């Protein structure tokens, strides 16, 4: 069976995705927008954590530009190639939970030691992916548990839409109203209208200062790696764990929930190689995206699931553009209110939140375990250095196994 094959049990049909060629007929503005929004959300959310890590390490703006170039080029090239090769919307990004670890380790750990840890983590993830053991793990996770985990991850994005009302009511309520009206009149273009509405309101209210934005190209800087046992055990190993539990686990789950039976082996292989390539320029581990992937795998990206891979390719192209213009991208997003991006992300992911909630409660027999998974993931809990996505899946699987009815129980 070729990679990217859409399973016959899936509602997407029997067509092998790898057999389709990229043509003008495959293009759609909604797929292009979905890829663009995925990049926007990545730059406006996880990138903020990257800035915090850079401040903790006390690096220059030029070095920060190199870091952004590295993670953008690594994510862009790997996602572009995977989406084209597998004909599946594979959205890649950098490890957001791994970046959060950096904030706690700088400045005690040097930048050179961090780069050495990047290389160790990338090599370990590459070996795990190529061995195929991750695929075996994914196949044993019930769909209800995966849906509950994904709904829990996306939950905060939906909530943040309405939390923004307290700080910028005109902007938030105006964007929500535009979304509801456009969903009624022209649902396929709702997110486009919301984005334009938010930009117009922010500009009219004087909350978007574009005067300081200038075209600025990135200048990659080579960083010599240093290896130490301290950096390996305090950063590299935890980086592997949080990348597996917080990125690859939910990221591959959302592909399967969308009907794409893509193996994790090529995905982890490509992202592992990309991670090794950009590590010495300050690029932290490249992984499959979990949150922004929902934008490109659903109906909002394209009505035809076999053409949604164009959204993944568009995402890769926009990442490459963003990496090339790293300085400009940073200045641009600094000029926009955070509430605009928060509302846009929440409304754009509303369809994904709905479908995953429905998936979590669809199976009546395992509904309680799926709801437990959702609540544990949505709580944002952290324990033993592992995030809520991992613990949501672990606790949910425990509940699933404990509450599962045996055939003899059913007959009784």
mmCIF file of C-alpha atoms in Angstrom:
data_model
loop_
_atom_site.group_PDB
_atom_site.id
_atom_site.type_symbol
_atom_site.label_atom_id
_atom_site.label_comp_id
_atom_site.label_asym_id
_atom_site.label_seq_id
_atom_site.Cartn_x
_atom_site.Cartn_y
_atom_site.Cartn_z
ATOM 1 C CA UNK A 1 0.000 0.000 0.000
ATOM 2 C CA UNK A 2 1.572 3.356 -0.984
ATOM 3 C CA UNK A 3 2.306 6.015 1.573
ATOM 4 C CA UNK A 4 -0.522 8.485 2.037
ATOM 5 C CA UNK A 5 -3.156 5.896 1.060
ATOM 6 C CA UNK A 6 -6.621 6.823 2.229
ATOM 7 C CA UNK A 7 -8.036 3.788 3.977
ATOM 8 C CA UNK A 8 -11.044 2.039 2.516
ATOM 9 C CA UNK A 9 -12.679 2.214 5.961
ATOM 10 C CA UNK A 10 -12.346 5.972 5.893
ATOM 11 C CA UNK A 11 -15.108 8.216 4.525
ATOM 12 C CA UNK A 12 -12.529 9.627 2.159
ATOM 13 C CA UNK A 13 -12.723 6.618 -0.147
ATOM 14 C CA UNK A 14 -10.284 4.219 -1.767
ATOM 15 C CA UNK A 15 -8.193 6.528 -3.916
ATOM 16 C CA UNK A 16 -4.437 6.294 -3.252
ATOM 17 C CA UNK A 17 -3.469 9.890 -2.508
ATOM 18 C CA UNK A 18 0.040 9.370 -3.812
ATOM 19 C CA UNK A 19 -1.366 8.872 -7.317
ATOM 20 C CA UNK A 20 -2.728 12.368 -7.773
ATOM 21 C CA UNK A 21 -0.677 14.986 -9.587
ATOM 22 C CA UNK A 22 -0.521 18.638 -8.647
ATOM 23 C CA UNK A 23 -2.529 20.533 -11.290
ATOM 24 C CA UNK A 24 -4.240 23.903 -11.568
ATOM 25 C CA UNK A 25 -7.460 22.108 -10.700
ATOM 26 C CA UNK A 26 -5.982 21.171 -7.317
ATOM 27 C CA UNK A 27 -5.518 24.825 -6.358
ATOM 28 C CA UNK A 28 -8.059 26.646 -4.198
ATOM 29 C CA UNK A 29 -8.028 29.937 -2.337
ATOM 30 C CA UNK A 30 -9.376 28.263 0.803
ATOM 31 C CA UNK A 31 -6.466 25.805 0.846
ATOM 32 C CA UNK A 32 -4.032 28.685 0.335
ATOM 33 C CA UNK A 33 -5.643 30.606 3.190
ATOM 34 C CA UNK A 34 -5.583 27.581 5.485
ATOM 35 C CA UNK A 35 -1.844 27.178 4.919
ATOM 36 C CA UNK A 36 -1.295 30.896 5.503
ATOM 37 C CA UNK A 37 -3.338 30.943 8.721
ATOM 38 C CA UNK A 38 -1.413 27.962 10.073
ATOM 39 C CA UNK A 39 1.804 29.966 9.646
ATOM 40 C CA UNK A 40 0.212 33.093 11.162
ATOM 41 C CA UNK A 41 -0.869 31.187 14.264
ATOM 42 C CA UNK A 42 2.553 29.557 14.631
ATOM 43 C CA UNK A 43 4.345 32.889 14.397
ATOM 44 C CA UNK A 44 1.955 34.649 16.761
ATOM 45 C CA UNK A 45 1.746 31.903 19.392
ATOM 46 C CA UNK A 46 4.692 29.502 19.782
ATOM 47 C CA UNK A 47 7.094 32.134 18.454
ATOM 48 C CA UNK A 48 6.391 34.238 21.547
ATOM 49 C CA UNK A 49 7.893 31.434 23.647
ATOM 50 C CA UNK A 50 10.924 31.494 21.367
ATOM 51 C CA UNK A 51 11.400 35.203 22.100
ATOM 52 C CA UNK A 52 11.259 34.449 25.830
ATOM 53 C CA UNK A 53 13.969 31.829 25.406
ATOM 54 C CA UNK A 54 16.088 34.276 23.401
ATOM 55 C CA UNK A 55 15.712 36.906 26.107
ATOM 56 C CA UNK A 56 16.730 34.374 28.762
ATOM 57 C CA UNK A 57 19.809 33.470 26.701
ATOM 58 C CA UNK A 58 20.534 37.182 26.112
ATOM 59 C CA UNK A 59 21.121 36.776 22.385
ATOM 60 C CA UNK A 60 21.250 39.589 19.843
ATOM 61 C CA UNK A 61 18.476 40.456 17.409
ATOM 62 C CA UNK A 62 20.636 39.138 14.576
ATOM 63 C CA UNK A 63 20.989 35.777 16.321
ATOM 64 C CA UNK A 64 17.249 35.708 16.989
ATOM 65 C CA UNK A 65 16.649 36.318 13.291
ATOM 66 C CA UNK A 66 18.875 33.308 12.527
ATOM 67 C CA UNK A 67 16.864 31.166 14.943
ATOM 68 C CA UNK A 68 13.602 32.144 13.268
ATOM 69 C CA UNK A 69 15.124 31.523 9.834
ATOM 70 C CA UNK A 70 16.207 28.035 10.920
ATOM 71 C CA UNK A 71 12.881 26.880 12.368
ATOM 72 C CA UNK A 72 10.946 28.397 9.454
ATOM 73 C CA UNK A 73 13.107 26.880 6.707
ATOM 74 C CA UNK A 74 13.208 23.507 8.478
ATOM 75 C CA UNK A 75 9.430 23.412 8.906
ATOM 76 C CA UNK A 76 8.769 24.842 5.439
ATOM 77 C CA UNK A 77 10.917 22.456 3.411
ATOM 78 C CA UNK A 78 9.895 19.327 5.332
ATOM 79 C CA UNK A 79 6.172 20.172 5.238
ATOM 80 C CA UNK A 80 6.281 21.147 1.567
ATOM 81 C CA UNK A 81 8.035 17.929 0.559
ATOM 82 C CA UNK A 82 5.878 15.651 2.734
ATOM 83 C CA UNK A 83 2.603 17.205 1.554
ATOM 84 C CA UNK A 84 3.641 16.904 -2.103
ATOM 85 C CA UNK A 85 5.132 13.429 -1.797
ATOM 86 C CA UNK A 86 2.351 11.860 0.293
ATOM 87 C CA UNK A 87 -0.488 13.983 -1.155
ATOM 88 C CA UNK A 88 -1.578 14.514 2.450
ATOM 89 C CA UNK A 89 -1.827 17.855 4.322
ATOM 90 C CA UNK A 90 1.214 17.318 6.570
ATOM 91 C CA UNK A 91 1.774 20.489 8.588
ATOM 92 C CA UNK A 92 5.141 20.782 10.293
ATOM 93 C CA UNK A 93 6.436 23.278 12.837
ATOM 94 C CA UNK A 94 9.004 23.537 15.604
ATOM 95 C CA UNK A 95 8.574 21.948 19.020
ATOM 96 C CA UNK A 96 6.628 24.482 21.091
ATOM 97 C CA UNK A 97 6.812 22.488 24.364
ATOM 98 C CA UNK A 98 10.523 21.969 23.694
ATOM 99 C CA UNK A 99 10.954 25.721 23.339
ATOM 100 C CA UNK A 100 9.252 26.199 26.701
ATOM 101 C CA UNK A 101 11.919 23.973 28.236
ATOM 102 C CA UNK A 102 14.596 26.334 26.925
ATOM 103 C CA UNK A 103 13.173 29.250 28.924
ATOM 104 C CA UNK A 104 13.846 27.383 32.171
ATOM 105 C CA UNK A 105 17.379 26.283 31.210
ATOM 106 C CA UNK A 106 18.896 29.524 29.898
ATOM 107 C CA UNK A 107 21.292 31.126 30.798
ATOM 108 C CA UNK A 108 22.721 28.259 32.910
ATOM 109 C CA UNK A 109 22.990 26.213 29.717
ATOM 110 C CA UNK A 110 25.004 27.798 26.931
ATOM 111 C CA UNK A 111 23.679 28.262 23.395
ATOM 112 C CA UNK A 112 26.373 25.872 22.136
ATOM 113 C CA UNK A 113 25.193 23.178 24.571
ATOM 114 C CA UNK A 114 21.604 23.765 23.449
ATOM 115 C CA UNK A 115 22.619 23.179 19.821
ATOM 116 C CA UNK A 116 24.397 19.972 20.822
ATOM 117 C CA UNK A 117 21.207 18.841 22.568
ATOM 118 C CA UNK A 118 19.192 19.705 19.420
ATOM 119 C CA UNK A 119 21.365 17.307 17.433
ATOM 120 C CA UNK A 120 21.050 14.504 20.008
ATOM 121 C CA UNK A 121 17.247 14.910 20.154
ATOM 122 C CA UNK A 122 16.946 15.001 16.354
ATOM 123 C CA UNK A 123 18.974 11.803 16.010
ATOM 124 C CA UNK A 124 16.867 9.994 18.624
ATOM 125 C CA UNK A 125 13.571 11.067 17.017
ATOM 126 C CA UNK A 126 14.884 9.992 13.616
ATOM 127 C CA UNK A 127 15.748 6.525 14.965
ATOM 128 C CA UNK A 128 12.338 6.183 16.654
ATOM 129 C CA UNK A 129 10.561 7.152 13.441
ATOM 130 C CA UNK A 130 12.541 4.886 11.141
ATOM 131 C CA UNK A 131 12.161 1.910 13.495
ATOM 132 C CA UNK A 132 8.390 2.003 13.045
ATOM 133 C CA UNK A 133 7.636 1.637 16.756
ATOM 134 C CA UNK A 134 5.728 4.919 16.849
ATOM 135 C CA UNK A 135 3.279 3.616 14.221
ATOM 136 C CA UNK A 136 2.527 0.609 16.403
ATOM 137 C CA UNK A 137 1.748 2.913 19.323
ATOM 138 C CA UNK A 138 -0.626 5.067 17.267
ATOM 139 C CA UNK A 139 -2.599 2.059 15.971
ATOM 140 C CA UNK A 140 -3.526 1.037 19.526
ATOM 141 C CA UNK A 141 -5.070 4.404 20.497
ATOM 142 C CA UNK A 142 -8.889 4.370 20.091
ATOM 143 C CA UNK A 143 -10.394 7.120 17.935
ATOM 144 C CA UNK A 144 -12.513 8.439 20.801
ATOM 145 C CA UNK A 145 -9.426 8.915 22.969
ATOM 146 C CA UNK A 146 -7.570 10.632 20.114
ATOM 147 C CA UNK A 147 -10.565 12.904 19.443
ATOM 148 C CA UNK A 148 -10.878 13.797 23.126
ATOM 149 C CA UNK A 149 -7.175 14.638 23.306
ATOM 150 C CA UNK A 150 -7.353 16.834 20.212
ATOM 151 C CA UNK A 151 -10.506 18.608 21.445
ATOM 152 C CA UNK A 152 -8.729 19.319 24.734
ATOM 153 C CA UNK A 153 -5.712 20.802 22.951
ATOM 154 C CA UNK A 154 -7.894 23.067 20.813
ATOM 155 C CA UNK A 155 -10.237 24.033 23.659
ATOM 156 C CA UNK A 156 -8.097 26.907 24.961
ATOM 157 C CA UNK A 157 -7.948 28.480 21.507
ATOM 158 C CA UNK A 158 -11.737 28.626 21.375
ATOM 159 C CA UNK A 159 -11.967 30.032 24.889
ATOM 160 C CA UNK A 160 -9.350 32.702 24.173
ATOM 161 C CA UNK A 161 -11.620 34.088 21.456
ATOM 162 C CA UNK A 162 -14.095 35.264 24.088
ATOM 163 C CA UNK A 163 -11.511 36.136 26.727
ATOM 164 C CA UNK A 164 -10.324 38.789 24.293
ATOM 165 C CA UNK A 165 -13.661 40.591 24.688
ATOM 166 C CA UNK A 166 -12.567 41.855 28.114
ATOM 167 C CA UNK A 167 -9.489 43.631 26.716
ATOM 168 C CA UNK A 168 -10.580 44.639 23.200
ATOM 169 C CA UNK A 169 -14.394 44.321 23.010
ATOM 170 C CA UNK A 170 -14.924 46.129 19.704
ATOM 171 C CA UNK A 171 -12.317 44.047 17.904
ATOM 172 C CA UNK A 172 -13.355 40.674 19.369
ATOM 173 C CA UNK A 173 -17.124 41.154 19.058
ATOM 174 C CA UNK A 174 -16.779 42.633 15.567
ATOM 175 C CA UNK A 175 -14.807 39.602 14.384
ATOM 176 C CA UNK A 176 -17.257 37.170 16.003
ATOM 177 C CA UNK A 177 -20.194 38.959 14.359
ATOM 178 C CA UNK A 178 -18.439 38.864 10.983
ATOM 179 C CA UNK A 179 -17.828 35.138 11.401
ATOM 180 C CA UNK A 180 -21.457 34.316 12.239
ATOM 181 C CA UNK A 181 -22.885 36.430 9.407
ATOM 182 C CA UNK A 182 -20.431 35.101 6.851
ATOM 183 C CA UNK A 183 -21.065 31.514 7.958
ATOM 184 C CA UNK A 184 -24.681 32.164 7.045
ATOM 185 C CA UNK A 185 -24.050 33.907 3.726
ATOM 186 C CA UNK A 186 -20.724 32.566 2.401
ATOM 187 C CA UNK A 187 -19.334 29.898 4.760
ATOM 188 C CA UNK A 188 -16.284 28.988 2.659
ATOM 189 C CA UNK A 189 -14.883 32.507 2.981
ATOM 190 C CA UNK A 190 -15.762 33.128 6.626
ATOM 191 C CA UNK A 191 -12.170 33.080 7.894
ATOM 192 C CA UNK A 192 -11.018 35.455 5.128
ATOM 193 C CA UNK A 193 -13.745 37.934 6.046
ATOM 194 C CA UNK A 194 -12.934 37.634 9.747
ATOM 195 C CA UNK A 195 -9.248 38.329 9.116
ATOM 196 C CA UNK A 196 -9.995 41.407 6.981
ATOM 197 C CA UNK A 197 -12.592 42.627 9.474
ATOM 198 C CA UNK A 198 -10.168 42.338 12.366
ATOM 199 C CA UNK A 199 -7.406 44.135 10.461
ATOM 200 C CA UNK A 200 -9.795 46.962 9.500
ATOM 201 C CA UNK A 201 -11.080 47.415 13.070
ATOM 202 C CA UNK A 202 -7.546 47.406 14.511
ATOM 203 C CA UNK A 203 -6.377 49.960 11.937
ATOM 204 C CA UNK A 204 -9.381 52.274 12.461
ATOM 205 C CA UNK A 205 -8.908 52.097 16.231
ATOM 206 C CA UNK A 206 -5.227 52.966 15.912
ATOM 207 C CA UNK A 207 -4.191 49.622 17.415
ATOM 208 C CA UNK A 208 -2.102 48.483 14.458
ATOM 209 C CA UNK A 209 1.152 50.434 14.060
ATOM 210 C CA UNK A 210 2.725 49.450 10.753
ATOM 211 C CA UNK A 211 5.084 52.429 10.585
ATOM 212 C CA UNK A 212 8.016 50.532 12.098
ATOM 213 C CA UNK A 213 7.740 47.565 9.707
ATOM 214 C CA UNK A 214 10.618 47.365 7.209
ATOM 215 C CA UNK A 215 11.719 44.708 4.747
ATOM 216 C CA UNK A 216 14.548 42.822 6.439
ATOM 217 C CA UNK A 217 16.174 39.601 5.248
ATOM 218 C CA UNK A 218 17.482 36.967 7.639
ATOM 219 C CA UNK A 219 21.217 36.310 7.939
ATOM 220 C CA UNK A 220 21.795 32.726 9.143
ATOM 221 C CA UNK A 221 24.576 32.335 11.705
ATOM 222 C CA UNK A 222 26.481 29.121 12.343
ATOM 223 C CA UNK A 223 26.631 28.002 15.992
ATOM 224 C CA UNK A 224 29.285 25.506 17.080
ATOM 225 C CA UNK A 225 27.656 22.611 18.975
ATOM 226 C CA UNK A 226 28.963 21.483 22.352
ATOM 227 C CA UNK A 227 27.928 18.196 23.975
ATOM 228 C CA UNK A 228 27.565 17.695 27.714
ATOM 229 C CA UNK A 229 25.873 15.093 29.883
ATOM 230 C CA UNK A 230 24.000 17.839 31.697
ATOM 231 C CA UNK A 231 22.448 19.246 28.511
ATOM 232 C CA UNK A 232 21.681 15.729 27.254
ATOM 233 C CA UNK A 233 19.751 14.641 30.343
ATOM 234 C CA UNK A 234 18.230 17.988 31.296
ATOM 235 C CA UNK A 235 17.248 19.070 27.785
ATOM 236 C CA UNK A 236 17.773 16.559 24.943
ATOM 237 C CA UNK A 237 15.906 13.625 26.555
ATOM 238 C CA UNK A 238 12.992 15.784 27.831
ATOM 239 C CA UNK A 239 12.870 17.431 24.386
ATOM 240 C CA UNK A 240 12.350 14.008 22.793
ATOM 241 C CA UNK A 241 9.614 13.119 25.302
ATOM 242 C CA UNK A 242 7.633 16.351 24.955
ATOM 243 C CA UNK A 243 8.001 16.294 21.166
ATOM 244 C CA UNK A 244 6.596 12.756 21.026
ATOM 245 C CA UNK A 245 3.803 13.362 23.527
ATOM 246 C CA UNK A 246 2.926 16.962 22.717
ATOM 247 C CA UNK A 247 3.477 17.072 18.937
ATOM 248 C CA UNK A 248 3.817 13.725 17.139
ATOM 249 C CA UNK A 249 1.130 11.932 19.160
ATOM 250 C CA UNK A 250 -1.685 14.479 18.634
ATOM 251 C CA UNK A 251 -0.363 15.470 15.189
ATOM 252 C CA UNK A 252 -0.548 11.933 13.786
ATOM 253 C CA UNK A 253 -3.847 11.400 15.590
ATOM 254 C CA UNK A 254 -5.486 14.328 13.828
ATOM 255 C CA UNK A 255 -4.355 13.012 10.442
ATOM 256 C CA UNK A 256 -6.002 9.677 11.220
ATOM 257 C CA UNK A 257 -9.156 11.349 12.543
ATOM 258 C CA UNK A 258 -9.353 13.203 9.215
ATOM 259 C CA UNK A 259 -9.104 9.894 7.340
ATOM 260 C CA UNK A 260 -5.441 9.996 6.280
ATOM 261 C CA UNK A 261 -3.748 6.677 7.086
ATOM 262 C CA UNK A 262 -0.251 8.074 6.630
ATOM 263 C CA UNK A 263 2.566 6.243 8.378
ATOM 264 C CA UNK A 264 4.588 8.177 10.943
ATOM 265 C CA UNK A 265 7.823 6.757 9.485
ATOM 266 C CA UNK A 266 8.228 9.177 6.523
ATOM 267 C CA UNK A 267 6.980 12.101 8.619
ATOM 268 C CA UNK A 268 9.422 11.497 11.460
ATOM 269 C CA UNK A 269 12.169 10.698 8.968
ATOM 270 C CA UNK A 270 11.772 13.976 7.068
ATOM 271 C CA UNK A 271 11.377 16.129 10.186
ATOM 272 C CA UNK A 272 14.344 14.383 11.818
ATOM 273 C CA UNK A 273 16.575 15.154 8.851
ATOM 274 C CA UNK A 274 15.301 18.743 8.772
ATOM 275 C CA UNK A 275 16.065 19.079 12.488
ATOM 276 C CA UNK A 276 19.645 17.925 11.954
ATOM 277 C CA UNK A 277 20.070 20.344 9.033
ATOM 278 C CA UNK A 278 18.976 23.491 10.894
ATOM 279 C CA UNK A 279 20.253 22.695 14.407
ATOM 280 C CA UNK A 280 23.572 24.511 14.027
ATOM 281 C CA UNK A 281 21.762 27.707 12.992
ATOM 282 C CA UNK A 282 19.703 27.750 16.198
ATOM 283 C CA UNK A 283 16.727 25.720 14.962
ATOM 284 C CA UNK A 284 15.064 23.630 17.641
ATOM 285 C CA UNK A 285 13.540 20.232 16.754
ATOM 286 C CA UNK A 286 11.172 20.203 13.758
ATOM 287 C CA UNK A 287 8.003 18.168 14.392
ATOM 288 C CA UNK A 288 4.554 17.593 12.960
ATOM 289 C CA UNK A 289 2.155 20.317 14.042
ATOM 290 C CA UNK A 290 -0.736 19.375 16.315
ATOM 291 C CA UNK A 291 -2.863 22.508 16.682
ATOM 292 C CA UNK A 292 -2.416 24.276 13.343
ATOM 293 C CA UNK A 293 -2.774 20.952 11.509
ATOM 294 C CA UNK A 294 -6.497 21.090 12.213
ATOM 295 C CA UNK A 295 -6.786 24.131 9.940
ATOM 296 C CA UNK A 296 -5.522 22.224 6.905
ATOM 297 C CA UNK A 297 -7.109 18.799 7.306
ATOM 298 C CA UNK A 298 -10.777 19.792 7.529
ATOM 299 C CA UNK A 299 -13.474 20.919 5.097
ATOM 300 C CA UNK A 300 -12.556 24.587 5.534
ATOM 301 C CA UNK A 301 -9.305 23.885 3.667
ATOM 302 C CA UNK A 302 -11.039 22.154 0.746
ATOM 303 C CA UNK A 303 -14.298 20.294 0.211
ATOM 304 C CA UNK A 304 -12.405 17.485 -1.512
ATOM 305 C CA UNK A 305 -10.160 15.757 1.082
ATOM 306 C CA UNK A 306 -7.904 14.513 -1.714
ATOM 307 C CA UNK A 307 -6.950 18.118 -2.538
ATOM 308 C CA UNK A 308 -6.251 19.357 0.964
ATOM 309 C CA UNK A 309 -2.575 18.528 0.557
ATOM 310 C CA UNK A 310 -2.356 21.864 -1.304
ATOM 311 C CA UNK A 311 -2.900 23.552 2.074
ATOM 312 C CA UNK A 312 0.135 21.684 3.408
ATOM 313 C CA UNK A 313 2.225 22.773 0.434
ATOM 314 C CA UNK A 314 1.047 26.371 0.830
ATOM 315 C CA UNK A 315 1.958 26.209 4.516
ATOM 316 C CA UNK A 316 5.485 25.139 3.585
ATOM 317 C CA UNK A 317 5.872 27.932 1.032
ATOM 318 C CA UNK A 318 4.702 30.588 3.501
ATOM 319 C CA UNK A 319 7.136 29.268 6.108
ATOM 320 C CA UNK A 320 9.995 29.581 3.616
ATOM 321 C CA UNK A 321 8.944 33.146 2.786
ATOM 322 C CA UNK A 322 8.629 33.939 6.482
ATOM 323 C CA UNK A 323 12.062 32.505 7.229
ATOM 324 C CA UNK A 324 13.664 34.519 4.431
ATOM 325 C CA UNK A 325 12.019 37.682 5.775
ATOM 326 C CA UNK A 326 12.420 36.775 9.440
ATOM 327 C CA UNK A 327 13.128 40.320 10.574
ATOM 328 C CA UNK A 328 10.110 41.678 8.726
ATOM 329 C CA UNK A 329 7.813 38.971 10.078
ATOM 330 C CA UNK A 330 8.839 39.716 13.645
ATOM 331 C CA UNK A 331 8.216 43.443 13.221
ATOM 332 C CA UNK A 332 4.873 42.862 11.478
ATOM 333 C CA UNK A 333 3.371 40.680 14.176
ATOM 334 C CA UNK A 334 4.704 42.971 16.870
ATOM 335 C CA UNK A 335 2.625 45.768 15.291
ATOM 336 C CA UNK A 336 -0.694 43.875 15.519
ATOM 337 C CA UNK A 337 -2.701 43.414 18.725
ATOM 338 C CA UNK A 338 -2.440 39.936 20.189
ATOM 339 C CA UNK A 339 -6.207 39.798 20.582
ATOM 340 C CA UNK A 340 -6.649 39.882 16.798
ATOM 341 C CA UNK A 341 -4.602 36.728 16.337
ATOM 342 C CA UNK A 342 -6.243 35.041 19.351
ATOM 343 C CA UNK A 343 -9.751 35.638 18.001
ATOM 344 C CA UNK A 344 -8.750 34.632 14.478
ATOM 345 C CA UNK A 345 -7.182 31.383 15.715
ATOM 346 C CA UNK A 346 -10.192 30.468 17.847
ATOM 347 C CA UNK A 347 -12.741 31.091 15.100
ATOM 348 C CA UNK A 348 -10.621 29.365 12.445
ATOM 349 C CA UNK A 349 -10.384 26.262 14.658
ATOM 350 C CA UNK A 350 -14.072 26.223 15.613
ATOM 351 C CA UNK A 351 -14.898 23.546 13.029
ATOM 352 C CA UNK A 352 -12.042 21.346 14.258
ATOM 353 C CA UNK A 353 -13.154 21.774 17.884
ATOM 354 C CA UNK A 354 -16.705 20.759 16.950
ATOM 355 C CA UNK A 355 -15.721 17.695 14.937
ATOM 356 C CA UNK A 356 -13.350 16.420 17.626
ATOM 357 C CA UNK A 357 -15.915 16.921 20.397
ATOM 358 C CA UNK A 358 -18.414 14.958 18.325
ATOM 359 C CA UNK A 359 -15.813 12.257 17.757
ATOM 360 C CA UNK A 360 -15.126 12.046 21.492
ATOM 361 C CA UNK A 361 -18.766 11.368 22.404
ATOM 362 C CA UNK A 362 -19.832 9.410 19.306
ATOM 363 C CA UNK A 363 -18.896 5.994 20.732
ATOM 364 C CA UNK A 364 -21.373 5.505 23.564
ATOM 365 C CA UNK A 365 -19.551 2.481 24.998
ATOM 366 C CA UNK A 366 -16.297 4.426 25.552
ATOM 367 C CA UNK A 367 -17.768 7.911 25.929
ATOM 368 C CA UNK A 368 -16.744 8.363 29.561
ATOM 369 C CA UNK A 369 -13.093 7.518 28.841
ATOM 370 C CA UNK A 370 -13.097 9.965 25.915
ATOM 371 C CA UNK A 371 -14.550 12.748 28.094
ATOM 372 C CA UNK A 372 -11.915 12.049 30.767
ATOM 373 C CA UNK A 373 -9.266 12.398 28.059
ATOM 374 C CA UNK A 374 -10.774 15.713 26.960
ATOM 375 C CA UNK A 375 -10.903 17.158 30.492
ATOM 376 C CA UNK A 376 -7.374 16.054 31.398
ATOM 377 C CA UNK A 377 -5.952 17.508 28.183
ATOM 378 C CA UNK A 378 -7.942 20.751 28.421
ATOM 379 C CA UNK A 379 -6.747 21.264 32.017
ATOM 380 C CA UNK A 380 -3.232 22.105 30.815
ATOM 381 C CA UNK A 381 -1.742 19.899 33.533
ATOM 382 C CA UNK A 382 1.959 19.186 33.679
ATOM 383 C CA UNK A 383 3.524 16.332 35.629
ATOM 384 C CA UNK A 384 7.009 14.774 35.581
ATOM 385 C CA UNK A 385 7.988 17.176 32.806
ATOM 386 C CA UNK A 386 5.285 15.870 30.439
ATOM 387 C CA UNK A 387 2.433 17.975 29.091
ATOM 388 C CA UNK A 388 -1.334 17.590 29.245
ATOM 389 C CA UNK A 389 -1.564 15.998 25.772
ATOM 390 C CA UNK A 390 0.484 13.033 26.998
ATOM 391 C CA UNK A 391 -1.332 12.728 30.321
ATOM 392 C CA UNK A 392 -4.730 13.148 28.682
ATOM 393 C CA UNK A 393 -3.988 10.214 26.393
ATOM 394 C CA UNK A 394 -2.436 8.140 29.211
ATOM 395 C CA UNK A 395 -5.270 8.713 31.697
ATOM 396 C CA UNK A 396 -7.866 8.256 28.964
ATOM 397 C CA UNK A 397 -6.325 4.944 27.882
ATOM 398 C CA UNK A 398 -6.332 3.771 31.507
ATOM 399 C CA UNK A 399 -10.028 4.651 31.775
ATOM 400 C CA UNK A 400 -10.701 3.014 28.412
ATOM 401 C CA UNK A 401 -9.088 -0.272 29.474
ATOM 402 C CA UNK A 402 -10.662 -0.234 32.938
ATOM 403 C CA UNK A 403 -14.194 0.589 31.748
ATOM 404 C CA UNK A 404 -14.186 -1.458 28.548
ATOM 405 C CA UNK A 405 -16.867 -4.103 28.504
ATOM 406 C CA UNK A 406 -15.812 -7.640 27.793
ATOM 407 C CA UNK A 407 -17.883 -9.750 25.375
ATOM 408 C CA UNK A 408 -19.136 -11.816 28.325
ATOM 409 C CA UNK A 409 -20.391 -8.651 30.062
ATOM 410 C CA UNK A 410 -22.310 -7.643 26.953
ATOM 411 C CA UNK A 411 -23.999 -11.042 26.644
ATOM 412 C CA UNK A 412 -25.024 -10.967 30.297
#
